[in-house]
Amino acid sequence: MTGLVYKSTGSWYTVKTTLGETYECRIKGKFRIKGIKSTNPIAVGDYVDFELETDNDQESGVIHNIHDRTNYIVRKSVNLSKQTHIIAANIDQVFLMITINNPPTLTSFIDRFLVTTNAYSIKTVLLFNKIDAYDEETLNEVKYLAHIYRKIGYECIGVSANTGKNVDKVKALMHDKVSMFSGHSGVGKSTLINTIEPSLDIKTKEISMLHMQGQHTTTFAEMFDLSFGAKIIDTPGIKGFGVVDMDKEEVGDYFPEFFKLKQYCKFNNCLHVKEPHCAVKKALDNDEVAFSRYRSYLQILEGEDEHYRTDNWEKE
């Protein structure tokens, strides 16, 4: 039998067939995917082949094959830095949810996320949530950030899960697609998903005032079928996002504004750091490239993963 993985708890997988039947499945023995050092060989969004077996009158499936992926998105495993964790596979688009405060989403996190989705050819839309709760100064910060990312080519939408502002616009983008929602804990993913599809009733939690970060409500990624012909993958809140499996020479290629300028650098292998006649550094001096983006780029080059939530996006 063949089905689509809707939920993964690490050892068991909920798999749905094309006929709409759902089975709890596990992996038999060692399961390794060539070229990927991952803590989880199978992810939500994977198509798998499985066989049914009965044990003590309980029917379950045993997965014996995983189909080729069109794409997948990975991050560094929290406990095992050399390993990766596949968040989801076969995604049409990702909605990265951003809040300026309560909790803060820093540009270093946004840029790491975008580098990863760009590397795996996954369209990303930036959703600036909670805009109904911002004062004028904070709204200006939203506009400034949206200006930076729109200029690069990313679609940016201001939304409010509470008032429903621009939710219809998000739903229109989701039609007939598999969409993943991601972001820090507390940015309002579950609330927005419940607004998009109230019947799901995904659990939400209040922001932890002690740390100004959301409490983790989603433990594992999970896929849901929506009533308007869409699939959604809800993911656990991510605190940090380490970029994996990338040579220094290719990092700049996943910053679209750097990639456009690369041909004008004196050296073909320019890293845009200390080389003379660098088009990216010239554009930075002329305010044609955002300082926050360049700083994120340097941090990725230097492997400064601990800087996820310690820097500030404002130019010093």
Coordinates of C-alpha atoms in Angstrom, one line a residue:
M1 CA 0.0 0.0 0.0
T2 CA 1.1 3.6 -0.6
G3 CA 0.2 6.6 1.5
L4 CA 1.1 10.1 2.7
V5 CA 2.7 10.7 6.1
Y6 CA 0.5 13.0 8.1
K7 CA 2.1 12.8 11.5
S8 CA 5.4 11.6 13.0
T9 CA 6.1 11.0 16.7
G10 CA 9.6 9.7 16.1
S11 CA 8.7 6.0 16.3
W12 CA 5.2 5.8 14.8
Y13 CA 3.9 7.4 11.7
T14 CA 0.3 8.2 10.8
V15 CA -0.1 7.4 7.1
K16 CA -3.2 8.2 4.9
T17 CA -3.9 6.3 1.7
T18 CA -5.5 7.8 -1.5
L19 CA -8.7 6.1 -0.4
G20 CA -8.7 8.2 2.8
E21 CA -7.9 5.3 5.2
T22 CA -5.5 6.0 8.0
Y23 CA -3.0 3.6 9.5
E24 CA -0.4 3.8 12.3
C25 CA 2.9 2.6 10.8
R26 CA 6.4 2.0 12.0
I27 CA 9.7 1.4 10.3
K28 CA 11.1 -2.1 10.2
G29 CA 14.8 -2.3 11.3
K30 CA 17.4 0.2 10.1
F31 CA 16.2 2.8 7.6
R32 CA 18.8 5.1 6.1
I33 CA 18.3 7.5 3.3
K34 CA 21.4 7.9 1.2
G35 CA 23.2 11.2 1.6
I36 CA 21.2 12.4 4.6
K37 CA 22.5 12.2 8.2
S38 CA 19.2 12.7 9.9
T39 CA 17.6 12.0 13.3
N40 CA 14.4 11.2 11.5
P41 CA 14.5 9.2 8.2
I42 CA 10.8 9.8 7.4
A43 CA 9.1 13.1 7.7
V44 CA 5.6 14.6 7.4
G45 CA 4.8 15.0 3.7
D46 CA 6.7 11.9 2.6
Y47 CA 5.0 9.3 0.4
V48 CA 5.7 5.8 1.6
D49 CA 5.0 2.2 0.7
F50 CA 3.9 -0.1 3.6
E51 CA 2.5 -3.5 4.3
L52 CA -0.2 -4.3 6.9
E53 CA 0.4 -6.8 9.7
T54 CA -1.8 -7.9 12.6
D55 CA -0.4 -8.4 16.1
N56 CA -2.8 -9.2 19.0
D57 CA -5.8 -8.3 16.9
Q58 CA -4.2 -4.9 16.3
E59 CA -3.6 -3.9 12.7
S60 CA -0.7 -1.6 11.8
G61 CA 1.6 -0.9 8.9
V62 CA 5.3 -1.5 8.4
I63 CA 7.0 1.0 6.1
H64 CA 9.5 -0.5 3.7
N65 CA 10.1 2.2 1.1
I66 CA 10.1 6.0 0.9
H67 CA 9.4 7.8 -2.5
D68 CA 11.8 10.3 -3.9
R69 CA 11.2 13.8 -2.5
T70 CA 10.6 16.9 -4.6
N71 CA 12.1 18.9 -1.7
Y72 CA 12.5 18.9 2.1
I73 CA 13.4 21.4 4.7
V74 CA 16.0 20.6 7.4
R75 CA 17.5 22.2 10.5
K76 CA 20.3 21.2 12.8
S77 CA 19.3 18.7 15.3
V78 CA 19.0 20.3 18.8
N79 CA 21.1 17.8 20.6
L80 CA 23.3 16.4 17.9
S81 CA 25.0 19.2 16.0
K82 CA 26.4 16.9 13.3
Q83 CA 23.0 15.6 12.5
T84 CA 20.0 17.2 10.9
H85 CA 16.3 17.0 11.6
I86 CA 14.0 17.0 8.6
I87 CA 11.0 19.2 9.5
A88 CA 8.8 18.3 6.5
A89 CA 9.0 17.1 2.8
N90 CA 7.3 17.7 -0.5
I91 CA 6.2 21.3 0.4
D92 CA 4.8 23.7 -2.1
Q93 CA 5.4 26.8 0.1
V94 CA 6.3 27.9 3.6
F95 CA 4.7 30.7 5.5
L96 CA 7.2 32.1 8.0
M97 CA 5.3 33.9 10.8
I98 CA 7.1 36.9 12.2
T99 CA 6.3 39.1 15.2
I100 CA 8.3 42.3 16.2
N101 CA 7.8 41.7 19.9
N102 CA 5.9 39.3 22.1
P103 CA 8.0 37.3 21.1
P104 CA 10.6 39.1 19.0
T105 CA 11.6 37.6 15.6
L106 CA 15.1 38.7 14.7
T107 CA 16.4 39.2 11.2
S108 CA 19.2 36.7 11.9
F109 CA 16.6 34.0 12.3
I110 CA 14.5 35.2 9.3
D111 CA 17.6 35.2 7.1
R112 CA 18.8 31.8 8.2
F113 CA 15.4 30.4 7.5
L114 CA 15.2 32.0 4.0
V115 CA 18.7 30.7 3.1
T116 CA 17.6 27.2 3.9
T117 CA 14.2 27.4 2.0
N118 CA 16.0 29.0 -0.9
A119 CA 18.6 26.3 -1.0
Y120 CA 15.9 23.7 -1.2
S121 CA 13.9 25.7 -3.8
I122 CA 10.8 26.2 -1.5
K123 CA 8.8 29.4 -2.0
T124 CA 8.5 31.4 1.2
V125 CA 6.0 34.0 2.2
L126 CA 6.6 36.2 5.2
L127 CA 3.6 36.8 7.4
F128 CA 3.9 39.7 9.9
N129 CA 1.4 38.7 12.5
K130 CA -0.3 40.6 15.4
I131 CA -0.4 43.9 13.5
D132 CA -3.6 44.7 15.3
A133 CA -1.7 44.9 18.6
Y134 CA 1.2 47.2 17.5
D135 CA 1.6 50.9 18.2
E136 CA 2.7 53.3 15.5
E137 CA 6.4 52.9 16.1
T138 CA 6.2 49.1 16.0
L139 CA 4.1 49.3 12.8
N140 CA 6.8 51.4 11.2
E141 CA 9.3 48.6 12.1
V142 CA 7.0 46.1 10.3
K143 CA 6.9 48.4 7.2
Y144 CA 10.7 48.8 7.3
L145 CA 11.3 45.0 7.4
A146 CA 8.6 44.3 4.8
H147 CA 10.3 46.9 2.6
I148 CA 13.7 45.1 2.9
Y149 CA 12.3 41.7 2.0
R150 CA 9.9 42.9 -0.7
K151 CA 12.9 44.6 -2.4
I152 CA 14.7 41.3 -2.5
G153 CA 11.6 39.6 -4.0
Y154 CA 9.8 38.0 -1.1
E155 CA 6.0 38.4 -0.7
C156 CA 5.2 40.0 2.7
I157 CA 1.7 40.1 4.2
G158 CA 0.6 41.8 7.4
V159 CA -2.0 39.6 9.1
S160 CA -4.0 39.4 12.3
A161 CA -5.2 36.1 13.5
N162 CA -7.4 37.9 16.0
T163 CA -9.2 40.3 13.7
G164 CA -8.9 38.2 10.5
K165 CA -7.1 40.9 8.6
N166 CA -5.7 39.5 5.3
V167 CA -6.5 35.9 6.3
D168 CA -8.5 35.5 3.0
K169 CA -5.3 36.6 1.1
V170 CA -3.4 33.8 2.9
K171 CA -6.1 31.3 2.1
A172 CA -6.1 32.2 -1.6
L173 CA -2.3 31.4 -1.7
M174 CA -2.9 28.1 0.0
H175 CA -5.5 26.8 -2.4
D176 CA -4.6 23.3 -3.8
K177 CA -1.1 23.5 -2.2
V178 CA 0.8 21.9 0.6
S179 CA 1.7 24.8 2.9
M180 CA 4.0 24.7 5.9
F181 CA 3.6 27.2 8.7
S182 CA 6.7 27.9 10.8
G183 CA 8.2 30.5 13.2
H184 CA 9.1 30.9 16.9
S185 CA 6.8 29.6 19.6
G186 CA 4.2 32.2 20.4
V187 CA 4.1 34.0 17.1
G188 CA 0.5 32.8 16.6
K189 CA 0.8 29.9 14.2
S190 CA -1.9 27.8 15.9
T191 CA -4.3 30.8 16.3
L192 CA -3.9 31.7 12.6
I193 CA -4.5 28.1 11.5
N194 CA -7.6 28.0 13.7
T195 CA -8.8 31.2 12.1
I196 CA -8.2 29.7 8.6
E197 CA -9.9 26.5 9.5
P198 CA -11.9 26.8 12.8
S199 CA -12.9 23.1 12.8
L200 CA -9.2 22.1 13.4
D201 CA -9.2 23.6 16.9
I202 CA -5.4 23.3 17.4
K203 CA -4.3 24.0 20.9
T204 CA -2.8 27.4 21.7
K205 CA -1.0 28.6 24.8
E206 CA -0.3 32.1 26.2
I207 CA 3.1 33.7 25.8
S208 CA 5.4 33.0 28.7
M209 CA 5.9 36.5 30.2
L210 CA 9.1 35.4 32.0
H211 CA 10.9 34.8 28.7
M212 CA 8.6 36.6 26.3
Q213 CA 8.7 33.5 24.2
G214 CA 5.8 31.2 23.4
Q215 CA 5.4 27.9 25.1
H216 CA 5.7 24.9 22.8
T217 CA 2.2 23.7 22.0
T218 CA 3.0 21.6 18.9
T219 CA 5.4 18.8 19.8
F220 CA 5.6 17.2 16.4
A221 CA 4.9 18.4 12.8
E222 CA 1.5 17.4 11.6
M223 CA -0.4 17.7 8.3
F224 CA -4.1 18.6 8.1
D225 CA -6.6 18.5 5.2
L226 CA -8.5 21.8 4.9
S227 CA -12.0 22.3 3.6
F228 CA -11.0 24.5 0.7
G229 CA -8.7 22.1 -1.1
A230 CA -5.5 22.7 0.8
K231 CA -3.1 20.9 3.0
I232 CA -1.3 22.5 5.9
I233 CA 1.7 21.4 7.9
D234 CA 1.9 22.8 11.4
T235 CA 5.4 22.6 13.0
P236 CA 6.8 23.0 16.5
G237 CA 7.9 26.5 17.4
I238 CA 11.6 26.9 16.4
K239 CA 13.9 28.8 18.8
G240 CA 17.0 28.8 16.5
F241 CA 17.6 27.8 13.0
G242 CA 21.1 26.4 12.1
V243 CA 22.0 26.4 8.5
V244 CA 23.3 22.9 7.5
D245 CA 25.3 21.3 4.7
M246 CA 26.4 24.5 2.9
D247 CA 29.9 25.5 1.7
K248 CA 31.0 29.0 2.5
E249 CA 31.3 29.7 -1.3
E250 CA 27.6 29.0 -1.9
V251 CA 26.0 30.8 1.1
G252 CA 25.9 34.1 -0.9
D253 CA 24.1 32.4 -3.7
Y254 CA 21.1 32.0 -1.4
F255 CA 20.9 35.7 -0.7
P256 CA 19.1 36.7 -3.9
E257 CA 20.4 40.4 -3.8
F258 CA 24.0 39.2 -3.4
F259 CA 23.6 36.6 -6.2
K260 CA 22.5 39.3 -8.6
L261 CA 25.6 41.4 -7.8
K262 CA 28.1 38.5 -7.8
Q263 CA 28.9 38.9 -11.6
Y264 CA 30.2 42.4 -10.9
C265 CA 32.7 41.3 -8.3
K266 CA 36.4 41.3 -9.4
F267 CA 36.9 37.7 -8.3
N268 CA 34.6 34.8 -9.3
N269 CA 34.9 33.2 -5.9
C270 CA 34.4 36.4 -4.0
L271 CA 33.1 35.8 -0.4
H272 CA 32.1 39.5 -0.1
V273 CA 34.2 39.9 3.1
K274 CA 37.8 41.2 2.5
E275 CA 38.2 41.0 -1.2
P276 CA 38.9 44.2 -3.2
H277 CA 36.4 45.5 -5.8
C278 CA 33.5 43.6 -4.3
A279 CA 30.1 44.6 -5.7
V280 CA 28.2 43.5 -2.6
K281 CA 30.3 45.6 -0.3
K282 CA 30.0 48.6 -2.7
A283 CA 26.2 48.1 -2.7
L284 CA 26.3 47.9 1.2
D285 CA 28.2 51.2 1.3
N286 CA 25.5 52.8 -1.0
D287 CA 22.6 51.5 1.2
E288 CA 21.5 49.3 -1.7
V289 CA 21.9 46.2 0.4
A290 CA 20.4 46.0 3.9
F291 CA 23.0 46.0 6.7
S292 CA 20.9 43.4 8.7
R293 CA 21.1 41.0 5.7
Y294 CA 24.9 41.5 5.4
R295 CA 25.4 40.9 9.1
S296 CA 23.3 37.7 8.9
Y297 CA 25.4 36.6 6.0
L298 CA 28.7 37.1 8.0
Q299 CA 27.2 35.2 10.9
I300 CA 26.4 32.2 8.7
L301 CA 29.9 32.3 7.2
E302 CA 31.4 32.3 10.7
G303 CA 29.1 29.6 11.9
E304 CA 27.8 31.8 14.8
D305 CA 24.7 29.7 15.5
E306 CA 24.5 31.0 19.1
H307 CA 23.6 34.5 17.8
Y308 CA 20.0 33.4 16.8
R309 CA 18.3 35.6 19.4
T310 CA 21.0 37.8 20.8
D311 CA 21.5 40.4 18.1
N312 CA 19.2 43.2 17.1
W313 CA 18.0 44.0 13.6
E314 CA 18.5 47.7 13.9
K315 CA 21.7 49.2 12.4
E316 CA 24.2 50.2 15.1

